[in-house]
Amino acid sequence: MPSAGLDAFDEPQVREVKPQMATGLILAGLGLAAIGFAGRYAYRAGRFAQQTFTQTIGELPQGSFSKYYRGGFEPQMSKREAGLILGVSPSASKLKIKEAHKRIMLLNHPDRGGSPYLAAKINEAKDYFDKSRPGAG
């Protein structure tokens, strides 16, 4: 004869899983998997982009982002060199040349710690433009 206490152990205990909960867990798992795959793709694409960027930057000439002229002076002052020294176009107006000369001389004057050689070259560039302009005096 079966006893009343043993009946509870004989029946398998089944938990009811609600379909909404299972769907939510599946969607959460799929979302995490999608984020993982997207992260891996972004990491690989980022590495490739970094290599391409580094290679492109390495191919650029040295000092190409500098606003200053890199190089020595020519033996004879030319219009191009005078423009590079003063930082103006070779066809700049007299007023622009005067303003550029004043600005650069304030920065490079020997009395303020600048180089006498650079100051002489700056003055030579200004004199070159003054002599090359018609009606200069």
PDB file of C-alpha atoms in Angstrom:
ATOM      1  CA  MET A   1       0.000   0.000   0.000  1.00  0.00           C
ATOM      2  CA  PRO A   2       1.279   3.310  -0.912  1.00  0.00           C
ATOM      3  CA  SER A   3       1.759   5.733   1.838  1.00  0.00           C
ATOM      4  CA  ALA A   4       0.771   9.387   1.581  1.00  0.00           C
ATOM      5  CA  GLY A   5       4.315  10.657   2.135  1.00  0.00           C
ATOM      6  CA  LEU A   6       5.801   8.726  -0.782  1.00  0.00           C
ATOM      7  CA  ASP A   7       3.414  10.051  -3.439  1.00  0.00           C
ATOM      8  CA  ALA A   8       5.086  13.443  -3.458  1.00  0.00           C
ATOM      9  CA  PHE A   9       8.451  11.870  -4.366  1.00  0.00           C
ATOM     10  CA  ASP A  10       7.088   9.661  -7.083  1.00  0.00           C
ATOM     11  CA  GLU A  11       5.810  12.460  -9.255  1.00  0.00           C
ATOM     12  CA  PRO A  12       8.433  14.330 -11.299  1.00  0.00           C
ATOM     13  CA  GLN A  13       8.538  17.957 -10.456  1.00  0.00           C
ATOM     14  CA  VAL A  14       8.104  20.093 -13.547  1.00  0.00           C
ATOM     15  CA  ARG A  15       8.608  23.833 -13.566  1.00  0.00           C
ATOM     16  CA  GLU A  16       6.584  25.770 -15.971  1.00  0.00           C
ATOM     17  CA  VAL A  17       8.638  28.103 -18.200  1.00  0.00           C
ATOM     18  CA  LYS A  18       6.697  30.981 -19.605  1.00  0.00           C
ATOM     19  CA  PRO A  19       7.170  31.542 -23.362  1.00  0.00           C
ATOM     20  CA  GLN A  20       7.755  35.294 -22.882  1.00  0.00           C
ATOM     21  CA  MET A  21      10.687  34.617 -20.558  1.00  0.00           C
ATOM     22  CA  ALA A  22      12.278  32.129 -22.967  1.00  0.00           C
ATOM     23  CA  THR A  23      11.896  34.526 -25.881  1.00  0.00           C
ATOM     24  CA  GLY A  24      13.522  37.302 -23.879  1.00  0.00           C
ATOM     25  CA  LEU A  25      16.488  35.113 -22.950  1.00  0.00           C
ATOM     26  CA  ILE A  26      16.962  33.997 -26.560  1.00  0.00           C
ATOM     27  CA  LEU A  27      16.824  37.582 -27.794  1.00  0.00           C
ATOM     28  CA  ALA A  28      19.302  38.694 -25.131  1.00  0.00           C
ATOM     29  CA  GLY A  29      21.712  35.914 -26.156  1.00  0.00           C
ATOM     30  CA  LEU A  30      21.385  36.788 -29.835  1.00  0.00           C
ATOM     31  CA  GLY A  31      21.943  40.462 -29.022  1.00  0.00           C
ATOM     32  CA  LEU A  32      25.135  39.678 -27.088  1.00  0.00           C
ATOM     33  CA  ALA A  33      26.369  37.485 -29.952  1.00  0.00           C
ATOM     34  CA  ALA A  34      25.664  40.277 -32.462  1.00  0.00           C
ATOM     35  CA  ILE A  35      27.532  42.792 -30.300  1.00  0.00           C
ATOM     36  CA  GLY A  36      30.482  40.380 -30.074  1.00  0.00           C
ATOM     37  CA  PHE A  37      30.635  39.865 -33.836  1.00  0.00           C
ATOM     38  CA  ALA A  38      30.285  43.601 -34.505  1.00  0.00           C
ATOM     39  CA  GLY A  39      33.044  44.352 -31.989  1.00  0.00           C
ATOM     40  CA  ARG A  40      35.362  41.823 -33.599  1.00  0.00           C
ATOM     41  CA  TYR A  41      34.649  43.282 -37.052  1.00  0.00           C
ATOM     42  CA  ALA A  42      35.236  46.842 -35.790  1.00  0.00           C
ATOM     43  CA  TYR A  43      38.509  45.786 -34.151  1.00  0.00           C
ATOM     44  CA  ARG A  44      39.792  44.179 -37.352  1.00  0.00           C
ATOM     45  CA  ALA A  45      38.671  47.115 -39.501  1.00  0.00           C
ATOM     46  CA  GLY A  46      40.277  49.535 -37.027  1.00  0.00           C
ATOM     47  CA  ARG A  47      43.593  47.683 -37.188  1.00  0.00           C
ATOM     48  CA  PHE A  48      43.530  47.792 -40.989  1.00  0.00           C
ATOM     49  CA  ALA A  49      42.621  51.501 -40.976  1.00  0.00           C
ATOM     50  CA  GLN A  50      45.430  52.240 -38.511  1.00  0.00           C
ATOM     51  CA  GLN A  51      47.974  50.436 -40.695  1.00  0.00           C
ATOM     52  CA  THR A  52      46.789  52.315 -43.780  1.00  0.00           C
ATOM     53  CA  PHE A  53      46.857  55.639 -41.934  1.00  0.00           C
ATOM     54  CA  THR A  54      50.349  55.011 -40.553  1.00  0.00           C
ATOM     55  CA  GLN A  55      51.625  54.040 -43.988  1.00  0.00           C
ATOM     56  CA  THR A  56      50.073  57.140 -45.611  1.00  0.00           C
ATOM     57  CA  ILE A  57      51.528  59.465 -42.968  1.00  0.00           C
ATOM     58  CA  GLY A  58      54.927  57.803 -43.387  1.00  0.00           C
ATOM     59  CA  GLU A  59      54.877  58.496 -47.141  1.00  0.00           C
ATOM     60  CA  LEU A  60      54.373  62.243 -46.671  1.00  0.00           C
ATOM     61  CA  PRO A  61      57.482  64.383 -46.913  1.00  0.00           C
ATOM     62  CA  GLN A  62      59.002  65.480 -43.621  1.00  0.00           C
ATOM     63  CA  GLY A  63      57.628  68.811 -42.409  1.00  0.00           C
ATOM     64  CA  SER A  64      54.726  68.941 -44.853  1.00  0.00           C
ATOM     65  CA  PHE A  65      52.365  70.128 -42.112  1.00  0.00           C
ATOM     66  CA  SER A  66      54.669  72.927 -41.048  1.00  0.00           C
ATOM     67  CA  LYS A  67      53.804  76.475 -42.015  1.00  0.00           C
ATOM     68  CA  TYR A  68      57.475  77.430 -41.975  1.00  0.00           C
ATOM     69  CA  TYR A  69      59.921  77.140 -44.829  1.00  0.00           C
ATOM     70  CA  ARG A  70      62.425  74.363 -44.274  1.00  0.00           C
ATOM     71  CA  GLY A  71      65.639  74.784 -46.166  1.00  0.00           C
ATOM     72  CA  GLY A  72      68.700  76.919 -46.525  1.00  0.00           C
ATOM     73  CA  PHE A  73      69.044  80.282 -48.196  1.00  0.00           C
ATOM     74  CA  GLU A  74      69.983  80.757 -51.825  1.00  0.00           C
ATOM     75  CA  PRO A  75      73.257  82.590 -52.597  1.00  0.00           C
ATOM     76  CA  GLN A  76      71.357  85.329 -54.453  1.00  0.00           C
ATOM     77  CA  MET A  77      67.952  86.514 -53.118  1.00  0.00           C
ATOM     78  CA  SER A  78      65.088  85.662 -55.486  1.00  0.00           C
ATOM     79  CA  LYS A  79      61.473  86.753 -55.526  1.00  0.00           C
ATOM     80  CA  ARG A  80      60.347  83.296 -54.421  1.00  0.00           C
ATOM     81  CA  GLU A  81      62.807  83.175 -51.530  1.00  0.00           C
ATOM     82  CA  ALA A  82      61.901  86.699 -50.394  1.00  0.00           C
ATOM     83  CA  GLY A  83      58.239  85.678 -50.366  1.00  0.00           C
ATOM     84  CA  LEU A  84      59.009  82.532 -48.365  1.00  0.00           C
ATOM     85  CA  ILE A  85      61.069  84.445 -45.820  1.00  0.00           C
ATOM     86  CA  LEU A  86      58.371  87.055 -45.222  1.00  0.00           C
ATOM     87  CA  GLY A  87      55.515  84.569 -45.562  1.00  0.00           C
ATOM     88  CA  VAL A  88      53.748  86.518 -48.298  1.00  0.00           C
ATOM     89  CA  SER A  89      52.955  85.928 -51.942  1.00  0.00           C
ATOM     90  CA  PRO A  90      55.591  87.216 -54.380  1.00  0.00           C
ATOM     91  CA  SER A  91      52.878  89.491 -55.809  1.00  0.00           C
ATOM     92  CA  ALA A  92      51.793  90.872 -52.410  1.00  0.00           C
ATOM     93  CA  SER A  93      51.020  94.539 -51.958  1.00  0.00           C
ATOM     94  CA  LYS A  94      53.450  96.981 -50.351  1.00  0.00           C
ATOM     95  CA  LEU A  95      51.280  97.182 -47.244  1.00  0.00           C
ATOM     96  CA  LYS A  96      51.233  93.380 -46.777  1.00  0.00           C
ATOM     97  CA  ILE A  97      55.005  93.239 -47.175  1.00  0.00           C
ATOM     98  CA  LYS A  98      55.470  96.011 -44.624  1.00  0.00           C
ATOM     99  CA  GLU A  99      53.158  94.301 -42.106  1.00  0.00           C
ATOM    100  CA  ALA A 100      54.817  90.913 -42.608  1.00  0.00           C
ATOM    101  CA  HIS A 101      58.287  92.442 -42.188  1.00  0.00           C
ATOM    102  CA  LYS A 102      57.264  94.189 -38.974  1.00  0.00           C
ATOM    103  CA  ARG A 103      55.656  91.038 -37.536  1.00  0.00           C
ATOM    104  CA  ILE A 104      58.642  88.827 -38.327  1.00  0.00           C
ATOM    105  CA  MET A 105      61.228  91.351 -37.170  1.00  0.00           C
ATOM    106  CA  LEU A 106      59.470  91.706 -33.813  1.00  0.00           C
ATOM    107  CA  LEU A 107      59.934  87.966 -33.328  1.00  0.00           C
ATOM    108  CA  ASN A 108      63.501  87.713 -34.661  1.00  0.00           C
ATOM    109  CA  HIS A 109      65.144  91.000 -33.700  1.00  0.00           C
ATOM    110  CA  PRO A 110      68.683  90.559 -32.292  1.00  0.00           C
ATOM    111  CA  ASP A 111      67.921  92.922 -29.383  1.00  0.00           C
ATOM    112  CA  ARG A 112      65.235  90.459 -28.256  1.00  0.00           C
ATOM    113  CA  GLY A 113      67.341  87.327 -28.543  1.00  0.00           C
ATOM    114  CA  GLY A 114      66.923  86.713 -32.260  1.00  0.00           C
ATOM    115  CA  SER A 115      69.630  85.788 -34.705  1.00  0.00           C
ATOM    116  CA  PRO A 116      71.463  88.670 -36.414  1.00  0.00           C
ATOM    117  CA  TYR A 117      71.814  86.505 -39.530  1.00  0.00           C
ATOM    118  CA  LEU A 118      68.056  85.866 -39.741  1.00  0.00           C
ATOM    119  CA  ALA A 119      67.321  89.534 -39.129  1.00  0.00           C
ATOM    120  CA  ALA A 120      69.685  90.429 -41.996  1.00  0.00           C
ATOM    121  CA  LYS A 121      67.922  87.938 -44.293  1.00  0.00           C
ATOM    122  CA  ILE A 122      64.504  89.327 -43.337  1.00  0.00           C
ATOM    123  CA  ASN A 123      65.684  92.869 -44.083  1.00  0.00           C
ATOM    124  CA  GLU A 124      67.220  91.673 -47.355  1.00  0.00           C
ATOM    125  CA  ALA A 125      63.886  90.124 -48.374  1.00  0.00           C
ATOM    126  CA  LYS A 126      62.046  93.362 -47.628  1.00  0.00           C
ATOM    127  CA  ASP A 127      64.670  95.388 -49.522  1.00  0.00           C
ATOM    128  CA  TYR A 128      64.358  93.012 -52.484  1.00  0.00           C
ATOM    129  CA  PHE A 129      60.609  93.645 -52.667  1.00  0.00           C
ATOM    130  CA  ASP A 130      61.128  97.407 -52.241  1.00  0.00           C
ATOM    131  CA  LYS A 131      63.630  97.510 -55.119  1.00  0.00           C
ATOM    132  CA  SER A 132      61.552  95.306 -57.406  1.00  0.00           C
ATOM    133  CA  ARG A 133      58.431  97.455 -57.055  1.00  0.00           C
ATOM    134  CA  PRO A 134      58.075 100.295 -59.535  1.00  0.00           C
ATOM    135  CA  GLY A 135      58.091 103.675 -57.835  1.00  0.00           C
ATOM    136  CA  ALA A 136      59.757 102.344 -54.718  1.00  0.00           C
ATOM    137  CA  GLY A 137      61.598 104.963 -52.816  1.00  0.00           C
TER     138      GLY A 137
END
